[in-house]
Coordinates of C-alpha atoms and ligand atoms in Angstrom, one line a residue:
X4 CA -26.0 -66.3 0.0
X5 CA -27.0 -69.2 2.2
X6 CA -29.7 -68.2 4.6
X7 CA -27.8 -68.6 8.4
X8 CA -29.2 -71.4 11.0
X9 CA -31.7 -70.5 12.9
X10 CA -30.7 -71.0 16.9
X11 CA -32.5 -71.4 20.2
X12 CA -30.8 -69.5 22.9
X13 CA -32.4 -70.7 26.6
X14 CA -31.3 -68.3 29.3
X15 CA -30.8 -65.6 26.8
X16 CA -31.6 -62.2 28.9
X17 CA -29.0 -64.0 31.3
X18 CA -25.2 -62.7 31.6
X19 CA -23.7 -64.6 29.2
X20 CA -26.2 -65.4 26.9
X21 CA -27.5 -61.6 26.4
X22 CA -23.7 -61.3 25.7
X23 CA -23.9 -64.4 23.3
X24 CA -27.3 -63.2 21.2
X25 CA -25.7 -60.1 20.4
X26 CA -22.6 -62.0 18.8
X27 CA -25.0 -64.7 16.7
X28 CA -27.1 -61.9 15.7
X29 CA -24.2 -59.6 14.3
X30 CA -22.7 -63.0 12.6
X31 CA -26.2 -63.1 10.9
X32 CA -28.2 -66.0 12.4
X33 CA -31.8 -66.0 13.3
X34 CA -32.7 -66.2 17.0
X35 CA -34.8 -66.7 19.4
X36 CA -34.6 -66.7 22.9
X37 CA -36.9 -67.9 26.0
X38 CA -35.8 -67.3 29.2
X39 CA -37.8 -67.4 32.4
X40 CA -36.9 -64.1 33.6
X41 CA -36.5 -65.3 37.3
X42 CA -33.0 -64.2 37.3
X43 CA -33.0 -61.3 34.4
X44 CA -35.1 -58.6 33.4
X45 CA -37.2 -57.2 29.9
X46 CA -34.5 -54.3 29.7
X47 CA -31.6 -56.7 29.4
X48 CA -33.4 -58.0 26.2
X49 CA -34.1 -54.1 25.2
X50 CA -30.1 -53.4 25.7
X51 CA -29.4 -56.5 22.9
X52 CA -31.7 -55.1 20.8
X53 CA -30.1 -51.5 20.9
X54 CA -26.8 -52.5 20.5
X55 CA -27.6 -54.7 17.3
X56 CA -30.2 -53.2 15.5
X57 CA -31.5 -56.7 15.2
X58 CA -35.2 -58.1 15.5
X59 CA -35.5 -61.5 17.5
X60 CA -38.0 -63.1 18.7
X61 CA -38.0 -63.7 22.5
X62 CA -40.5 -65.8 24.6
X63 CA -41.2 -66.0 28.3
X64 CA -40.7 -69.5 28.9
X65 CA -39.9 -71.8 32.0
X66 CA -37.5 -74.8 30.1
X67 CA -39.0 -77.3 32.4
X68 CA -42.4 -75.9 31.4
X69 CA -42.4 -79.3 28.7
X70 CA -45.6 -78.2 26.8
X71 CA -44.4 -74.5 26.3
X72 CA -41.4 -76.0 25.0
X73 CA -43.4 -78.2 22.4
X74 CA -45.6 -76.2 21.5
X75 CA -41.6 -73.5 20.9
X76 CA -40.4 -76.7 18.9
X77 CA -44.1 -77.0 17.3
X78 CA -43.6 -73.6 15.8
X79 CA -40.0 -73.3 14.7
X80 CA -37.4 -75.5 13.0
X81 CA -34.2 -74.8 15.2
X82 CA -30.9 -75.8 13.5
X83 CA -29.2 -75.6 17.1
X84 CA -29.9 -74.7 20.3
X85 CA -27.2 -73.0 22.8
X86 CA -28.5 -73.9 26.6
X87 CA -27.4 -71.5 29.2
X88 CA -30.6 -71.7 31.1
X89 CA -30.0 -72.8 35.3
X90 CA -29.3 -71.1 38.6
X91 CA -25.8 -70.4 39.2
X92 CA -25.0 -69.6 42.8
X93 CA -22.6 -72.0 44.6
X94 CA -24.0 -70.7 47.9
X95 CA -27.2 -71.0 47.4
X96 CA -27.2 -74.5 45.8
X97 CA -25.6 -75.7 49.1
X98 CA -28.7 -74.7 50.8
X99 CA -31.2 -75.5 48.2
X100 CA -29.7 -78.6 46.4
X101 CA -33.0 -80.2 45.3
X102 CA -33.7 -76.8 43.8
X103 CA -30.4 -76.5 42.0
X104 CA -30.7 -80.6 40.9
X105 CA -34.2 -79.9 39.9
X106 CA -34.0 -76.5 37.9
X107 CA -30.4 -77.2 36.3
X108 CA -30.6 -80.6 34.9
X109 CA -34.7 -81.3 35.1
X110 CA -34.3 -78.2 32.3
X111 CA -31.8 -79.9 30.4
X112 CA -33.9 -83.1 30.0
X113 CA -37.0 -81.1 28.8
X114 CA -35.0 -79.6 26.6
X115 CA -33.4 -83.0 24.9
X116 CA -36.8 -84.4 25.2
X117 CA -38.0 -81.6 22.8
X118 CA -34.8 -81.5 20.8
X119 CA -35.4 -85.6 20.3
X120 CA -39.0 -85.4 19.4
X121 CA -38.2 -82.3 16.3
X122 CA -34.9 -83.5 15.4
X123 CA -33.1 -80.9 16.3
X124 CA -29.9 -82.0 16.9
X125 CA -26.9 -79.7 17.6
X126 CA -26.3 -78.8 21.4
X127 CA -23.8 -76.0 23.2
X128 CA -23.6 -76.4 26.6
X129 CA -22.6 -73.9 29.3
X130 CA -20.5 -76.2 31.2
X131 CA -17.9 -74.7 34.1
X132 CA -14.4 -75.2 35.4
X133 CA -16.0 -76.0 38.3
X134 CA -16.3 -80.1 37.3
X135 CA -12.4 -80.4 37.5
X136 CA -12.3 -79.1 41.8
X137 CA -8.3 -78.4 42.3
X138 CA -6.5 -80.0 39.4
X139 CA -3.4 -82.1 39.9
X140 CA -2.2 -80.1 37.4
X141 CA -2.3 -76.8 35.4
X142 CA -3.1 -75.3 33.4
X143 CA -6.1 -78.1 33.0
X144 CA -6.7 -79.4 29.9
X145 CA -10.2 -81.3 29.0
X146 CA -8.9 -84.9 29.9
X147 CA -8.5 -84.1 33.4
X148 CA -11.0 -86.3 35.3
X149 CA -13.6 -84.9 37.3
X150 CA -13.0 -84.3 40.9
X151 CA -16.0 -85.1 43.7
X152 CA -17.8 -81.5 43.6
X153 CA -17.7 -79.0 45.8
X154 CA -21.2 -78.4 45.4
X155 CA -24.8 -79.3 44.6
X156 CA -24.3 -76.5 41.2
X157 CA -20.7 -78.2 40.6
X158 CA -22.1 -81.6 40.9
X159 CA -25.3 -80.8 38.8
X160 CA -23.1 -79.5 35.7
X161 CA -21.1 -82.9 35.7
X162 CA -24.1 -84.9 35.8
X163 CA -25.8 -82.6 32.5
X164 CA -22.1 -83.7 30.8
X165 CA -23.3 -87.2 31.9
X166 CA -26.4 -87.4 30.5
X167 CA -25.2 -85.2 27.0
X168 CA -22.2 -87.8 26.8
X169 CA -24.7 -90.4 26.5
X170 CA -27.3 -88.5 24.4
X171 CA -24.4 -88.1 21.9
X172 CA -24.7 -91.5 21.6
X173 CA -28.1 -91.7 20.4
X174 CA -27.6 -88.8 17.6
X175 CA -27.1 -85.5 19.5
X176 CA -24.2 -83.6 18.6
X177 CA -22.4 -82.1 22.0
X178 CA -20.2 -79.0 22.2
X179 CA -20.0 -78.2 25.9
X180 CA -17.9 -75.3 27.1
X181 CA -16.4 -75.2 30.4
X182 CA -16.2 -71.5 31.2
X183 CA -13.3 -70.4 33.5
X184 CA -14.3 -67.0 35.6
X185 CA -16.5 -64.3 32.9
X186 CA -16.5 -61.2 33.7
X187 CA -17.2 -57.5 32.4
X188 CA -19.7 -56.1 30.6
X189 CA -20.3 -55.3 26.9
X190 CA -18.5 -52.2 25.7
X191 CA -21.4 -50.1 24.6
X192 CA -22.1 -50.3 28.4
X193 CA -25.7 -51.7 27.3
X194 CA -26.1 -55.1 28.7
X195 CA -24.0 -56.5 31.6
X196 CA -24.3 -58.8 34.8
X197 CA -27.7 -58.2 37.0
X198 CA -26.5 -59.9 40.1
X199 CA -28.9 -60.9 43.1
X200 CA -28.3 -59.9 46.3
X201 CA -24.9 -59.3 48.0
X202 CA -22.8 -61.2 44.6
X203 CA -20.3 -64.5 45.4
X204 CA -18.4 -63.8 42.7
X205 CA -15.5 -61.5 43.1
X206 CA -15.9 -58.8 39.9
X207 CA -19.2 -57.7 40.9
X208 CA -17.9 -57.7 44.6
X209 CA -15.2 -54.9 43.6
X210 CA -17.2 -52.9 41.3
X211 CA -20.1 -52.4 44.1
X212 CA -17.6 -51.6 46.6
X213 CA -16.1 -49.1 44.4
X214 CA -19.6 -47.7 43.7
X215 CA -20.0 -47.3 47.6
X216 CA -22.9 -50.1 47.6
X217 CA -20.7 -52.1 49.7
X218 CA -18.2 -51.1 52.3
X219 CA -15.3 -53.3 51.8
X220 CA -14.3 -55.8 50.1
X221 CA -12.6 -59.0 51.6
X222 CA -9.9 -60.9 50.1
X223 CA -10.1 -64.2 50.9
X224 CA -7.3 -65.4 52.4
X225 CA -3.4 -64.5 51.5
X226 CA -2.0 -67.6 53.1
X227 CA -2.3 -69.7 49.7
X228 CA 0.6 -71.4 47.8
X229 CA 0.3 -69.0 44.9
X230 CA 3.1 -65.7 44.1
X231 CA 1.1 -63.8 46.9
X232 CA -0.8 -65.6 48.7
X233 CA -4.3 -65.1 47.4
X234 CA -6.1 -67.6 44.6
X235 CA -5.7 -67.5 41.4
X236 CA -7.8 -68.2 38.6
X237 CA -8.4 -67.6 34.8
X238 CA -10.7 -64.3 34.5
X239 CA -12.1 -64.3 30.6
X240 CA -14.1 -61.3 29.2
X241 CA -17.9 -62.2 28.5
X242 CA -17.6 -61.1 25.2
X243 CA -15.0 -63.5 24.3
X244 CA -17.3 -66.2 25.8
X245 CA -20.2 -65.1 24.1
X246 CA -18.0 -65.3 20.9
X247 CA -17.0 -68.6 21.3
X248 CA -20.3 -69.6 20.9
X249 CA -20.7 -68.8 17.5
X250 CA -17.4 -70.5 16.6
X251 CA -18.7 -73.7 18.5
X252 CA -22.1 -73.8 16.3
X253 CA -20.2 -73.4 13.2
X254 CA -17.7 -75.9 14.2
X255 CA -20.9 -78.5 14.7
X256 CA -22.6 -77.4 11.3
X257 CA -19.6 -78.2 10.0
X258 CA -19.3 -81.8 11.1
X259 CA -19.6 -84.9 9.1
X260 CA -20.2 -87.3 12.2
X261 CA -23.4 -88.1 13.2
X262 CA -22.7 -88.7 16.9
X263 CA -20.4 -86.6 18.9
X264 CA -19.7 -84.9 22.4
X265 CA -16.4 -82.5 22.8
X266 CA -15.7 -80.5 25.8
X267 CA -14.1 -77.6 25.2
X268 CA -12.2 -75.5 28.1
X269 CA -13.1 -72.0 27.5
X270 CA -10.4 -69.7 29.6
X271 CA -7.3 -67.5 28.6
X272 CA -4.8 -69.5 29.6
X273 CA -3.8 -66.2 32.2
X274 CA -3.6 -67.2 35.9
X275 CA -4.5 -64.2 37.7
X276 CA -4.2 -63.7 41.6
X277 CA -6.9 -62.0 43.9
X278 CA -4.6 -59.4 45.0
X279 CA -3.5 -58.7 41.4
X280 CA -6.8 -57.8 40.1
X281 CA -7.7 -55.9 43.0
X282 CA -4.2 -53.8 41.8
X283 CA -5.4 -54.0 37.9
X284 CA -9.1 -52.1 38.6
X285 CA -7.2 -49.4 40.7
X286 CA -5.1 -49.5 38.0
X287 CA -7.2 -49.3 35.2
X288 CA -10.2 -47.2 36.3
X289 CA -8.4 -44.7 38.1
X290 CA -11.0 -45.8 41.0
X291 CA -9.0 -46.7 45.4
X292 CA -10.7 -49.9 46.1
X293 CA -11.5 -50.2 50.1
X294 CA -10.2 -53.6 50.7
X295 CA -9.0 -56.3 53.5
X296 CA -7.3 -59.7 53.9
X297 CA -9.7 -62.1 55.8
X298 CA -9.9 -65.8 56.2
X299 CA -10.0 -68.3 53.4
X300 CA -13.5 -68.8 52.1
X301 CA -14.8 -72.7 52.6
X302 CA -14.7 -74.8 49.7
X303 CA -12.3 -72.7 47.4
X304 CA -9.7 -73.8 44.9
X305 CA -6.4 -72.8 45.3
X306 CA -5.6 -72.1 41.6
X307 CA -7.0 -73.1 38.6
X308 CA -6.3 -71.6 34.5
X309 CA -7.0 -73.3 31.6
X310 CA -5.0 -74.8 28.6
X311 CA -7.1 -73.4 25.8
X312 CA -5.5 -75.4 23.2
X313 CA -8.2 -77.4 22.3
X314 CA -10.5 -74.8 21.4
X315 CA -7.8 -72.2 20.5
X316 CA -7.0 -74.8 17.8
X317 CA -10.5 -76.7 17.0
X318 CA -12.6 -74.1 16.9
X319 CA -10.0 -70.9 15.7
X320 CA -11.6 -68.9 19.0
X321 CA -9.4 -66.1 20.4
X322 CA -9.9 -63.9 23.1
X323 CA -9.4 -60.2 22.5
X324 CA -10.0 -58.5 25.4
X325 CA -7.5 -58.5 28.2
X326 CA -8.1 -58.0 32.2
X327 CA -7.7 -54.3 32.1
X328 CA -10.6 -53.9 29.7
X329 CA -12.5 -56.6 31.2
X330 CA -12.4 -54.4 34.5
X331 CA -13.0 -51.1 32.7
X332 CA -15.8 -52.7 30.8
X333 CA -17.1 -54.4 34.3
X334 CA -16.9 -51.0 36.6
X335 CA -18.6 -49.1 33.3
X336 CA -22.1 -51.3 33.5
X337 CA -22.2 -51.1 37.5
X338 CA -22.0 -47.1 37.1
X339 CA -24.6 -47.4 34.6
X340 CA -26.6 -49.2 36.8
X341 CA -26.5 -46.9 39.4
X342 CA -26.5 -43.6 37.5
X343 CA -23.0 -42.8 38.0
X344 CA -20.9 -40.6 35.2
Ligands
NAD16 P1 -27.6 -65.8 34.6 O1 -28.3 -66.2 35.9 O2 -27.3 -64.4 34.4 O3 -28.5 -66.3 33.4 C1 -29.2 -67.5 33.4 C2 -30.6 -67.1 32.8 O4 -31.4 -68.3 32.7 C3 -31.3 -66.1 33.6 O5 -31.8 -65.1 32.8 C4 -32.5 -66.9 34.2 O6 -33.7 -66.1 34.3 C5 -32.7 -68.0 33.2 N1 -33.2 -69.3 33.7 C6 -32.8 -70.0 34.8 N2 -33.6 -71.1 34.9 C7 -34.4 -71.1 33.8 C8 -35.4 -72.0 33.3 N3 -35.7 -73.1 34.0 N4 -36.0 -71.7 32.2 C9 -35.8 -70.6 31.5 N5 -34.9 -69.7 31.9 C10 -34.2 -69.9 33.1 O7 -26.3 -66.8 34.6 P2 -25.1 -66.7 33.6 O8 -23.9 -66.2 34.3 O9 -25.5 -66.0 32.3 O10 -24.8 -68.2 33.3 C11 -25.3 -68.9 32.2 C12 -24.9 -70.3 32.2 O11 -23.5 -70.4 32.3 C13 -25.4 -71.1 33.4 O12 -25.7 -72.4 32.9 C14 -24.3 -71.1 34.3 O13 -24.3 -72.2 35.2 C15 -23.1 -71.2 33.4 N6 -21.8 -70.7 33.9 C16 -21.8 -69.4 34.4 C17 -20.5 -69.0 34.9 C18 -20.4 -67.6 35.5 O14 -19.5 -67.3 36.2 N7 -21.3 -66.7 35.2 C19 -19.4 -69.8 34.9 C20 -19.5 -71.1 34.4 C21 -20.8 -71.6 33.9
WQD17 C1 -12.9 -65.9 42.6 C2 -11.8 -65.7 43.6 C3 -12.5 -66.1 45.9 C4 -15.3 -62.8 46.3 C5 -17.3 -69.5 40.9 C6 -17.9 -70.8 40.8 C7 -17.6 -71.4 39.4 C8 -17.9 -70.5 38.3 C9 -17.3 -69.2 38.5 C10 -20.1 -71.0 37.5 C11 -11.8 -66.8 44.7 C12 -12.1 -64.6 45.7 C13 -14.4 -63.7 45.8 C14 -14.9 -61.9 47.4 C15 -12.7 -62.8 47.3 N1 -19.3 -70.3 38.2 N2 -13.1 -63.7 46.3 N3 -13.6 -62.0 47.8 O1 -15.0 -69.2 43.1 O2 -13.5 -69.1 41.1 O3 -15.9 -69.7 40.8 O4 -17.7 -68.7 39.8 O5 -19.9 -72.1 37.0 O6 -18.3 -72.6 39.4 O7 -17.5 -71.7 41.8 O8 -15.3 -67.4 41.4 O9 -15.7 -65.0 41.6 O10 -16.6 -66.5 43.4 O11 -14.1 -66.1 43.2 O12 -11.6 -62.8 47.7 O13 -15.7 -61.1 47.9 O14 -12.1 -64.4 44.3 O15 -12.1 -66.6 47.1 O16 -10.5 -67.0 45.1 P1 -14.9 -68.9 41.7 P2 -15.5 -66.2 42.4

């Protein structure tokens, strides 16, 4: 049997890229991650190795550390490298821009540098919804244009699918995923989000709240042109986006052309309201959910889902998960966390 590509995974003790080494290693390949550990911890990389059963090899490493990542390219030949390494906040890059600019695409060019310089030349990218803003229509399909971004983060992931759109051009070979809304946790309750602070994002907003860490939770705003009011977006289960990642290296080992960059949307195809998942984790974990209707939150897109054609079709990636389990899966981790039964 042919020996399986070995794969660099930057960000790797991250959310979705513990997720993502746990489906490479049970599909076989060799790994090794680096991750700085500024936003993750050591027993994130202990859960992936429980759940598999799997050896990797996993570094400490700052991506915009350039001799570290030399001397990593020095030491290994890498078939492919997935790069989820950068901050991820939408707050907090409006308040520290040059730290966002700096961290998420200063990482990316150390990283190309290195991938040049050892010939390493396939690339996934963890791209976001967020480079379309609102939509003039939906669901969006990859040839909407970008919209002006709504933030420093938003604006820093269309100017990494910039610079990979013209590195494709000089030999790199591009697969960059625009992920829709990830949430829940792995099944095995093992590995799951390690959020910073009070969270932005609405998943780990509910599951504290039901776990008493917060009070209440605030829906923002009911006053939307959407069924009821509230926003709606395209909520995907981080296993099916971990998944997709090992269809997306495949689909680039398997490719004759020497120059490429394809942007792949990486959602359901499900628009989902506010107010509707609220109802669906009551539903689903049996757990009341202290919540309110405030204002709209600054900056927010009124709906936005994906047309997953493209990678439904190009790629044969499927979800299988659907919100109910994503939520389950989501309120399981944040009871482990806390040492609830
Ligand atoms: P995360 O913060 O959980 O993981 C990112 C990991 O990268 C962390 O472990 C952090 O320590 C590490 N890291 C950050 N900067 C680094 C650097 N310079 N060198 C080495 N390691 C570094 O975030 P996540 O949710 O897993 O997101 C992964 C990627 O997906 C990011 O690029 C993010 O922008 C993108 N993304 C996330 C979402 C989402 O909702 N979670 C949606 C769209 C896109
Ligand atoms: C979802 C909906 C909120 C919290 C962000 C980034 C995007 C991508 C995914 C990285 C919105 C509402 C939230 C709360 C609420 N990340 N909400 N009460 O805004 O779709 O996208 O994360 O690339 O780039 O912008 O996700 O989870 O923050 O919000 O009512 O306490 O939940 O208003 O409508 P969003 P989110």
């Amino acid at each position: 049997m042919k020996k399986k590509n070995h794969v660099l995974v930057t960000g790797g003790a991250g959310y979705i890229g513990a997720h993502t080494v746990v489906e490479l290693l049970n599909a076989g390949y060799e790994v090794t991650v680096i991750d700085s550990l500024e936003r993750s911890e050591l027993r994130i990389v202990e859960g992936i190795k429980s759940i598999t059963g799997k050896e990797f090899s996993f570094h400490k490493i700052d991506c915009l550390d350039a001799s570290a990542m030399k001397s990593l390219f020095e030491a290994n030949q890498f078939d492919s490298v997935i790069h989820f390494a950068a901050y991820k906040s939408v707050n907090e890059s409006v308040e520290k821009p040059l730290m966002y600019y700096q961290n998420n695409v200063g990482s990316l060019m150390t990283l190309l540098e290195a991938m040049k310089q050892y010939r390493v030349r396939d690339l996934i990218f963890s791209s976001s919804c967020t480079v379309y803003g609102q939509p003039d229509y939906i669901p969006v399909d990859e040839s909407a244009p970008f919209k002006k971004a709504e933030s420093p983060y938003g604006a820093s992931k269309q100017l990494c699918e910039h610079i990979l759109e013209d590195m494709a051009t000089v030999g790199i070979r591009v697969a960059s995923l625009r992920y829709f809304n990830p949430i829940g946790a792995h099944p095995s309750g093992l590995i799951g989000e390690l959020p910073i602070g009070v969270p932005n994002n609405l998943v780990p907003y509910v599951t504290q709240t039901a776990a008493g860490v917060r009070a209440q939770l605030t829906v923002f705003g009911n006053d939307y042109d959407t069924p009821d009011g509230s926003c709606v977006r395209d909520f995907i289960h981080v296993c099916d986006v971990a998944s997709a990642h090992v269809n997306a290296i495949q689909y680039l080992e398997d490719l004759k052309a020497g120059k490429v960059f394809e942007a792949f949307n990486l959602g359901t195809g499900k628009g989902v309201s506010v107010l509707e998942l609220v109802q669906k984790f009551i539903e689903a974990t049996g757990v009341n959910l202290n919540y309110k209707i405030g204002p709209r939150r600054p900056g927010d897109v009124e709906k936005v889902y994906a047309n997953p054609e493209k990678i439904v079709k190009s790629l044969g990636w499927n979800p299988q998960y659907d919100l109910g389990q994503s939520l389950k899966h989501a309120w399981q981790w944040e009871k482990k966390i806390h040492g609830l039964s």
